[in-house]
PDB file of C-alpha atoms in Angstrom:
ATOM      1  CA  UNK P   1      -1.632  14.540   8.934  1.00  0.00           C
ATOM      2  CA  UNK P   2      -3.425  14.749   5.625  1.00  0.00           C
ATOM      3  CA  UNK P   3      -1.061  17.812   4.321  1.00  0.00           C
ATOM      4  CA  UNK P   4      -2.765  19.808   1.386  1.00  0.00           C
ATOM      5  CA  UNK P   5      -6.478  18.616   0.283  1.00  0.00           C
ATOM      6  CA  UNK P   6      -8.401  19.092  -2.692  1.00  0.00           C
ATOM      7  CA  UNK P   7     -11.908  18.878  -3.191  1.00  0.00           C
ATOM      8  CA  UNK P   8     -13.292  17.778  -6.014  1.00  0.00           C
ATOM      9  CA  UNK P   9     -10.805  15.220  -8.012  1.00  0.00           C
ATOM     10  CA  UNK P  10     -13.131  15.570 -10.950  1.00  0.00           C
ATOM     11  CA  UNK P  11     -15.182  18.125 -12.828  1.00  0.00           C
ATOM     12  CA  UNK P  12     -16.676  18.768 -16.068  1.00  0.00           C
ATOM     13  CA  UNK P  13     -18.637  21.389 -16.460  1.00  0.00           C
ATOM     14  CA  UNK P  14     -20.482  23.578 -19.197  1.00  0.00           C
ATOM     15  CA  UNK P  15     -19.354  26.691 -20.379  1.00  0.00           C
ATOM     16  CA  UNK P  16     -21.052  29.669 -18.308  1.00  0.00           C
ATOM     17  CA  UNK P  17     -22.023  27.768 -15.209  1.00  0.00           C
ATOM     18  CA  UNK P  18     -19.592  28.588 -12.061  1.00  0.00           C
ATOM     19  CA  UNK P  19     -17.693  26.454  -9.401  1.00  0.00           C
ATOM     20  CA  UNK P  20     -15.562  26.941  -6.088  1.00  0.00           C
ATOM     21  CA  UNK P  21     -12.524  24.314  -5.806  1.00  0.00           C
ATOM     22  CA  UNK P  22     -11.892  23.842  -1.834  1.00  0.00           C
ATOM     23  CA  UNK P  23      -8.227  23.672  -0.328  1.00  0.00           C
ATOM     24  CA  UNK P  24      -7.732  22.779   3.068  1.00  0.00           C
ATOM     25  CA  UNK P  25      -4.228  22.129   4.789  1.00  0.00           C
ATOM     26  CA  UNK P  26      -3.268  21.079   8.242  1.00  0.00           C
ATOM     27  CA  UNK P  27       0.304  22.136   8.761  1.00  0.00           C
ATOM     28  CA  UNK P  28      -0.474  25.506   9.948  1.00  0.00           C
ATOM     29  CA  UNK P  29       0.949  27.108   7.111  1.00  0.00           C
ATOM     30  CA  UNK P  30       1.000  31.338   6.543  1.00  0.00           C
ATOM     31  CA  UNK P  31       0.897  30.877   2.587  1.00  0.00           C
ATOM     32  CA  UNK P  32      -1.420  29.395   0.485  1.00  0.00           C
ATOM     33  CA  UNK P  33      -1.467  29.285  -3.443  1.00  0.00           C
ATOM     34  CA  UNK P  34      -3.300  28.066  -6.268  1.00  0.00           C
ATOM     35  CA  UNK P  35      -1.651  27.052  -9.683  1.00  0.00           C
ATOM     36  CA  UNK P  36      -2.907  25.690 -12.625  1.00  0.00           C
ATOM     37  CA  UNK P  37      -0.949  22.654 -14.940  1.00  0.00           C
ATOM     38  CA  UNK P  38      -1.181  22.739 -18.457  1.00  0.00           C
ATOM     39  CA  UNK P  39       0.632  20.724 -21.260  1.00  0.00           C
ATOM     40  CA  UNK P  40       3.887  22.790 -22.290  1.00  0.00           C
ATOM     41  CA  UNK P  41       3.084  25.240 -19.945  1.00  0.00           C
ATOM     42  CA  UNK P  42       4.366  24.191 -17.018  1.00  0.00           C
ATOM     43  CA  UNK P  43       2.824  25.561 -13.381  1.00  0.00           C
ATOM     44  CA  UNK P  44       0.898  29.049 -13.260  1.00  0.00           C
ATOM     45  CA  UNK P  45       0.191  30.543 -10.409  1.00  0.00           C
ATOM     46  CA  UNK P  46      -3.059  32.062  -9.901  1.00  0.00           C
ATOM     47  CA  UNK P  47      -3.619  33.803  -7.438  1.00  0.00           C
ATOM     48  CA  UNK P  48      -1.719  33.457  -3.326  1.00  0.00           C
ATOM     49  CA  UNK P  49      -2.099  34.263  -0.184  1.00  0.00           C
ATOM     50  CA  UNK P  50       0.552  35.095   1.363  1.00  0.00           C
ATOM     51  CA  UNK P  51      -0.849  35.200   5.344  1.00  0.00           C
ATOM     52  CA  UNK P  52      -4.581  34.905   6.031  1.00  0.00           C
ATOM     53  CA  UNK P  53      -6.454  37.463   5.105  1.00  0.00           C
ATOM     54  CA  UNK P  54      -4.828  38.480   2.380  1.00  0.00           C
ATOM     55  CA  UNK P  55      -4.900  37.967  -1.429  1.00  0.00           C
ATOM     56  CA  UNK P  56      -2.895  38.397  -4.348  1.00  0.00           C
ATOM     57  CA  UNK P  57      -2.573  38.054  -7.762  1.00  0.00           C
ATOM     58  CA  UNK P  58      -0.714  35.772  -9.703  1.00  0.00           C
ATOM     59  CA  UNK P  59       0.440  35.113 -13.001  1.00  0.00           C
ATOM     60  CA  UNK P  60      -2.808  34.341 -14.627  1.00  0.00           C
ATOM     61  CA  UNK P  61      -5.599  35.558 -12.476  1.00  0.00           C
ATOM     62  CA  UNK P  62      -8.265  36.509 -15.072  1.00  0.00           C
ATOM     63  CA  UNK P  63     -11.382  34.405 -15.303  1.00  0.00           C
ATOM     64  CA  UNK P  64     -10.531  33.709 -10.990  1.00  0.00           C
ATOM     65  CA  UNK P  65     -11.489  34.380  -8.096  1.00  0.00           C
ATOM     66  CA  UNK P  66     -10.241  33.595  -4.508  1.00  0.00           C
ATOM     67  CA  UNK P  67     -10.851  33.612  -0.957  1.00  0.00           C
ATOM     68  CA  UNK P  68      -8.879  32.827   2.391  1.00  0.00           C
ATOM     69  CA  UNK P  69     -11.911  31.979   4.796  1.00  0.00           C
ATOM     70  CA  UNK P  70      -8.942  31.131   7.730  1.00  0.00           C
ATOM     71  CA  UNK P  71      -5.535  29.937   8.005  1.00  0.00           C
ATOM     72  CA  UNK P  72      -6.446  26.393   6.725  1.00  0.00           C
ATOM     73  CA  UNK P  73      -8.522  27.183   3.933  1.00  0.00           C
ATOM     74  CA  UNK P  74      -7.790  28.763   0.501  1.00  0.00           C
ATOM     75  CA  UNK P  75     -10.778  28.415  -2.466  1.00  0.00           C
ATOM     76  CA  UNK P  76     -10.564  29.567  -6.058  1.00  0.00           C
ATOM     77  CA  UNK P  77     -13.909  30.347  -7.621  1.00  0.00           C
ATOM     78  CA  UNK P  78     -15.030  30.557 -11.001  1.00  0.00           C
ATOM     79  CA  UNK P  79     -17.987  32.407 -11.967  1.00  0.00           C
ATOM     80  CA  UNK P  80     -17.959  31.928 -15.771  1.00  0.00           C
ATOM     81  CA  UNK P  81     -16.716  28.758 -17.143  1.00  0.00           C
ATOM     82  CA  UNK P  82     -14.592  28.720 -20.152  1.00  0.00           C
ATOM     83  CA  UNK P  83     -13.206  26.178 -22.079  1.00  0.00           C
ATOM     84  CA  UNK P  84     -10.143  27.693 -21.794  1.00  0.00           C
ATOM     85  CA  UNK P  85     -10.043  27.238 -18.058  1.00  0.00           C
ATOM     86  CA  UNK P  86      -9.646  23.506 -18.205  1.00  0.00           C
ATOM     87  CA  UNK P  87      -6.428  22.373 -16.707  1.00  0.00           C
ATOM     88  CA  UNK P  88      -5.755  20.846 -13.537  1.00  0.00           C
ATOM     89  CA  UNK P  89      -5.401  23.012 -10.624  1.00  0.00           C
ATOM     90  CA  UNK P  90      -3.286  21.888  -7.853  1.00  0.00           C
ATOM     91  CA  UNK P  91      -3.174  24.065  -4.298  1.00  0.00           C
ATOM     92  CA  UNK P  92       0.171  24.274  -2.182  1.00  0.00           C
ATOM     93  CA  UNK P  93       1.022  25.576   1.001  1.00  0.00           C
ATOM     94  CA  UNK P  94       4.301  26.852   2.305  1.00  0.00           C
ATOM     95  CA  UNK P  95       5.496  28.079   5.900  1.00  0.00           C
ATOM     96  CA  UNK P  96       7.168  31.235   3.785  1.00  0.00           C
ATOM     97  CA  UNK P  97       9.573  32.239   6.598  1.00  0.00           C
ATOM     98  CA  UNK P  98      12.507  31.871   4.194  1.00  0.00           C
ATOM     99  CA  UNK P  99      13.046  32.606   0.414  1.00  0.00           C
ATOM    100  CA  UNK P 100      15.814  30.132   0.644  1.00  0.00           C
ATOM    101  CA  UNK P 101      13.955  27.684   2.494  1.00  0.00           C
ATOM    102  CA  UNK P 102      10.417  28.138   0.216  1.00  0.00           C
ATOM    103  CA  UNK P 103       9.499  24.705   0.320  1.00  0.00           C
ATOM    104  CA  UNK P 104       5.341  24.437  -1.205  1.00  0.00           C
ATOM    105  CA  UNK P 105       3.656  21.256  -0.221  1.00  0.00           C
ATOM    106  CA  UNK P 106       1.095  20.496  -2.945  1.00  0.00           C
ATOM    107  CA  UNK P 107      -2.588  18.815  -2.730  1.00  0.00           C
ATOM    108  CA  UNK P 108      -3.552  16.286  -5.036  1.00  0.00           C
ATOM    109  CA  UNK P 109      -4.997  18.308  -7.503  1.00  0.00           C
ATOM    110  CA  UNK P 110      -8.587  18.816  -9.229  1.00  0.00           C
ATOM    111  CA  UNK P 111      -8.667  18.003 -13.118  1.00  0.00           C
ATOM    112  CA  UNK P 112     -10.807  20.663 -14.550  1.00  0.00           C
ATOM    113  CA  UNK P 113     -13.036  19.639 -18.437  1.00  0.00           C
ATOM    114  CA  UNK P 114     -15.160  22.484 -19.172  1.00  0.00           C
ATOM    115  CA  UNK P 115     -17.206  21.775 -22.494  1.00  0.00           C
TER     116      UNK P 115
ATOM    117  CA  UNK J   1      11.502  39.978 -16.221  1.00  0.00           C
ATOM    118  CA  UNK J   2      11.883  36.508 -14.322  1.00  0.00           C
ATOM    119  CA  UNK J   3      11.923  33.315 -15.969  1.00  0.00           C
ATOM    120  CA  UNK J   4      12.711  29.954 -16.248  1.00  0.00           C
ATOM    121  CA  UNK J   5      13.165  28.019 -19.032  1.00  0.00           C
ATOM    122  CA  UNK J   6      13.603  24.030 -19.341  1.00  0.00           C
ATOM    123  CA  UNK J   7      14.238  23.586 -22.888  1.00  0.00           C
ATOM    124  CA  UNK J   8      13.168  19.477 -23.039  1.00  0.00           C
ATOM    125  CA  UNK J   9       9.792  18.640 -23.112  1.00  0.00           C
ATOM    126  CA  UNK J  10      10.762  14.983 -22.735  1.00  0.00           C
ATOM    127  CA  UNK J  11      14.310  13.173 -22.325  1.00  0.00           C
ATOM    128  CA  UNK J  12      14.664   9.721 -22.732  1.00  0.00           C
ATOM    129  CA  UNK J  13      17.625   7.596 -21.843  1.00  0.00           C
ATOM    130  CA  UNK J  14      18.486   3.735 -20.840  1.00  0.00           C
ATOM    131  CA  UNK J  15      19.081   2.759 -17.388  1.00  0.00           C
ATOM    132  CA  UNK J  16      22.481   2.999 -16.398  1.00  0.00           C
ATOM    133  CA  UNK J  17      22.710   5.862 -18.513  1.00  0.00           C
ATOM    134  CA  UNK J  18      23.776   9.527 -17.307  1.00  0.00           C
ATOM    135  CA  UNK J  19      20.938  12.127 -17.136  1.00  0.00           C
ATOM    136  CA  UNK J  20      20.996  15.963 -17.115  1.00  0.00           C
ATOM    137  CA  UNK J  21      18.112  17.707 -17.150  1.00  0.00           C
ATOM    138  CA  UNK J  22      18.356  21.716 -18.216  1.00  0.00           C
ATOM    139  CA  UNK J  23      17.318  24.673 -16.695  1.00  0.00           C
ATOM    140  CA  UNK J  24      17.921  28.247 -17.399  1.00  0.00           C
ATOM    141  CA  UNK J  25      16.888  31.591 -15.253  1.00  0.00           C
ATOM    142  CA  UNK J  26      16.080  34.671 -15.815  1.00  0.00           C
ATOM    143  CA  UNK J  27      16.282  36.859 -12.475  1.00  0.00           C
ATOM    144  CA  UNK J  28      17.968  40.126 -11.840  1.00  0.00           C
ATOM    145  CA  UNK J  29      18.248  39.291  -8.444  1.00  0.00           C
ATOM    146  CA  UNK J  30      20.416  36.255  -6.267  1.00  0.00           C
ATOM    147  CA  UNK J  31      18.294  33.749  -7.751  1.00  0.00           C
ATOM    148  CA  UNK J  32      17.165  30.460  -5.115  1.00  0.00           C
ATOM    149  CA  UNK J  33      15.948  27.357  -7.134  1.00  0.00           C
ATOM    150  CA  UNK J  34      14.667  24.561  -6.769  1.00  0.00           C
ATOM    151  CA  UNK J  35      13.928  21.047  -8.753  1.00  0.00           C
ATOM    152  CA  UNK J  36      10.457  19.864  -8.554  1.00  0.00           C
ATOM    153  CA  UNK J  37       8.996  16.079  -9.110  1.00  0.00           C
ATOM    154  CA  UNK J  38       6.106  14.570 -10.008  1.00  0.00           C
ATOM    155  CA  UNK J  39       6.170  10.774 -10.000  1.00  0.00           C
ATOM    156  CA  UNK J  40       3.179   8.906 -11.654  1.00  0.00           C
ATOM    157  CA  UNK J  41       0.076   9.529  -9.778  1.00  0.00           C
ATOM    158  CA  UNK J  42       1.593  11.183  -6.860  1.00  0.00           C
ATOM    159  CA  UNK J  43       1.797  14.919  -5.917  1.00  0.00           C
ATOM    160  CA  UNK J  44       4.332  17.455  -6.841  1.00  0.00           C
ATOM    161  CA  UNK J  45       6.878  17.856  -4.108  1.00  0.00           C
ATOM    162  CA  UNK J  46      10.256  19.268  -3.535  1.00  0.00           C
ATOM    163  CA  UNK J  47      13.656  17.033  -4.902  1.00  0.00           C
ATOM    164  CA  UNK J  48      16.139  19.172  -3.735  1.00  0.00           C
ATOM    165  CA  UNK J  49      17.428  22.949  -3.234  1.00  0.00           C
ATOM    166  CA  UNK J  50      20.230  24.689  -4.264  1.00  0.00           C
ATOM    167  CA  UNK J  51      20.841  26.186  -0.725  1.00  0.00           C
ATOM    168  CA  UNK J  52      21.395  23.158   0.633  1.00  0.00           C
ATOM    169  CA  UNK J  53      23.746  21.707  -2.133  1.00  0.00           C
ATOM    170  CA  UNK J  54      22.706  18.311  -1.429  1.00  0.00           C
ATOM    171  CA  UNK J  55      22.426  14.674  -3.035  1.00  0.00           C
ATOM    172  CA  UNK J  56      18.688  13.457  -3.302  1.00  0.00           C
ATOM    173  CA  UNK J  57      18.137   9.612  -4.688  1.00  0.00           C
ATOM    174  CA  UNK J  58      21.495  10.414  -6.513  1.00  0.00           C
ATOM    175  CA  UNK J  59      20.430  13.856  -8.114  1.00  0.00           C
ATOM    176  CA  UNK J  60      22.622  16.679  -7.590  1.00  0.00           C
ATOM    177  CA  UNK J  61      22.178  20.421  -9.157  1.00  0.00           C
ATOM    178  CA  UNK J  62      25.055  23.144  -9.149  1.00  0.00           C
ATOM    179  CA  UNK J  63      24.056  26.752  -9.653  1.00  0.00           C
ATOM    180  CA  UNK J  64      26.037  28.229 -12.305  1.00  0.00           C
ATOM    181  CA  UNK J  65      25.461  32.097 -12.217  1.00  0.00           C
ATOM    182  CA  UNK J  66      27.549  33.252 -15.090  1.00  0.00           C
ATOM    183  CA  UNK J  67      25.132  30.448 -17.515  1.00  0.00           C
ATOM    184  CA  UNK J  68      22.545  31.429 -15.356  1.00  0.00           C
ATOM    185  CA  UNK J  69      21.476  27.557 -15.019  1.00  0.00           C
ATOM    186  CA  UNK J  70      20.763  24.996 -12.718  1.00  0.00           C
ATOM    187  CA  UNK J  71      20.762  22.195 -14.450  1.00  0.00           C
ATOM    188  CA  UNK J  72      20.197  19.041 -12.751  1.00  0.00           C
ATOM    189  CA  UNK J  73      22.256  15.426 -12.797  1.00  0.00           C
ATOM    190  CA  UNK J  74      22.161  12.164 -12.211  1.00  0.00           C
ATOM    191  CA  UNK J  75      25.117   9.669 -13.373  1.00  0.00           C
ATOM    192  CA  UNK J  76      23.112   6.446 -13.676  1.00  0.00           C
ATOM    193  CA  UNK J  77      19.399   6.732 -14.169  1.00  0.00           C
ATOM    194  CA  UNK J  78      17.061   4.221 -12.664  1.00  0.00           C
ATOM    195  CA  UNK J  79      13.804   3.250 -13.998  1.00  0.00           C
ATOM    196  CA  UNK J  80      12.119   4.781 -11.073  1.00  0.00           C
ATOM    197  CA  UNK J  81      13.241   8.170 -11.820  1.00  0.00           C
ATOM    198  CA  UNK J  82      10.601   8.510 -14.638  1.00  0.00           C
ATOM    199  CA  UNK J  83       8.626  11.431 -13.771  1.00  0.00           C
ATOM    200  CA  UNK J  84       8.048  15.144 -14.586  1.00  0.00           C
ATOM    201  CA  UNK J  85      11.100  17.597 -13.269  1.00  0.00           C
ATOM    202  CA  UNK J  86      10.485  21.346 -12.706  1.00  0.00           C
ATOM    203  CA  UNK J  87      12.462  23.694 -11.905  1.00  0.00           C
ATOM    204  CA  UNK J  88      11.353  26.661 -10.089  1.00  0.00           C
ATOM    205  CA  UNK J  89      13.043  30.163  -8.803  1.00  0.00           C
ATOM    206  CA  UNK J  90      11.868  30.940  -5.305  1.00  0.00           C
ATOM    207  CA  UNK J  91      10.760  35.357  -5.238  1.00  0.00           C
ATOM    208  CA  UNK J  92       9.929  36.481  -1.495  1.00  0.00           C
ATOM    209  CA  UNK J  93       8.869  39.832  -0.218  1.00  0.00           C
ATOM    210  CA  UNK J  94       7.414  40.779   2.899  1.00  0.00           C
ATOM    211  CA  UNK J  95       4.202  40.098   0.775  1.00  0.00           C
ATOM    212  CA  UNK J  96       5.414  35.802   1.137  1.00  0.00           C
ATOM    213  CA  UNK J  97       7.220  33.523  -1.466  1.00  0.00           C
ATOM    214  CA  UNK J  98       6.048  32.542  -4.761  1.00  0.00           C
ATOM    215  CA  UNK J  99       7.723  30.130  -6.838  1.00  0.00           C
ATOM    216  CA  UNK J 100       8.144  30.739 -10.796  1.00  0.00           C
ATOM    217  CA  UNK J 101       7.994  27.291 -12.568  1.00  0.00           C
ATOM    218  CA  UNK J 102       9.216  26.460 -15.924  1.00  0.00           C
ATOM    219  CA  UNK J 103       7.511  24.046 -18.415  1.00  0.00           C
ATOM    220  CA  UNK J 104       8.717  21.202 -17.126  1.00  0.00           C
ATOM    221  CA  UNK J 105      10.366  18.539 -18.338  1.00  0.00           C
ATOM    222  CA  UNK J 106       9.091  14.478 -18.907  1.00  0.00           C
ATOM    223  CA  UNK J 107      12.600  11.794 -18.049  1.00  0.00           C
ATOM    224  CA  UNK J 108      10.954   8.951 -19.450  1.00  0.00           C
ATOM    225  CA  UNK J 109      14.010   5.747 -18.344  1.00  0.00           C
ATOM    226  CA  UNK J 110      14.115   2.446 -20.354  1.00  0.00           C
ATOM    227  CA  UNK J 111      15.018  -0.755 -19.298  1.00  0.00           C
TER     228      UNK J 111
END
């Protein structure tokens, strides 16, 4: 059981030019999310998914874009670099059944540099 | 509007020491929280939750709804408890559960 992966660890890239971060779990999880760690700032959530196929936004969606190609996978796409989009973006899953129970289990992150 | 607000951006005690780490909510709603860790090089994942009003590696949190705070405790820290705490409020809908993080806070524990 690898959980909650992230693909790529690392990735620096130049203002303007676009990327797709992949998320893949394997607990057959209903909700999928993407947040993104700053200093100070704690954990933002960009955009989630709460079953597959659908999408919603979050608390900092601008600059983002997302997709839930299936139940295991959950990418975040963006099509003009800034530099304030560098962070480190982590994905989590969560079964969901239960507010009480919302337990998200979280991939390893991707650390974001855009120049 | 809901929020949550952990007021240390680092805390720094002695082993053997006591440790609280704060957390304050803002939710109009029966708030569910949660605390958050994230150890040195190893993902976030879940410490403990207030439902379930349990002890985890000698942490304990008590919801206090008149403070609104769920602060968490520990009587005598351990080195190994040096890592970044959040705290987090739990919102469902039929639309799934999202969890609202606050800024976190860094227990750094000396020898």
């Amino acid at each position: 059981n690898a959980g909650v992966t992230q693909t790529p660890k690392f990735q620096v890239l130049k203002t303007g030019q676009s990327m797709t971060l992949q998320c893949a779990q394997d607990m057959n999880h209903n909700s999928m999310y993407w947040y993104r760690q700053d200093p100070g700032m704690g954990l933002r959530l960009i955009y989630y998914s709460a079953s597959e196929g659908t999408t919603d936004k979050g608390e900092v969606p601008n600059g983002y874009n997302v997709s839930r190609l299936n139940k295991r996978e959950f990418s975040l796409r963006l099509e003009s670099a800034a530099p304030s989009q560098t962070s480190v973006y982590f994905c989590a899953s969560s079964e969901a059944g239960r507010r009480d129970y919302n337990e998200q289990f979280f991939g390893p992150g991707t650390r974001l540099t855009v120049l | 509007a809901q929020r949550v607000t952990q007021p240390e951006k680092l805390l720094s005690v002695f082993k053997g020491a006591p440790v609280e780490l704060k957390c304050n909510y803002s939710y109009s709603g029966s708030p569910e929280l949660f605390w958050y860790v994230q150890y040195s090089r190893q993902r976030l994942q879940l410490l403990l939750r207030h439902i379930s009003r349990e002890s985890i590696k000698g942490f304990t949190a008590d919801l206090n709804k008149g403070e609104t705070s769920f602060h968490l405790k520990k009587p005598f820290a351990q080195e190994e408890d040096s890592a970044m705490y959040y705290c987090a409020l739990s919102l469902f809908s039929n639309q799934g559960g999202k969890l609202i993080f606050g800024q976190g806070t860094e227990l750094s524990v000396k020898p």
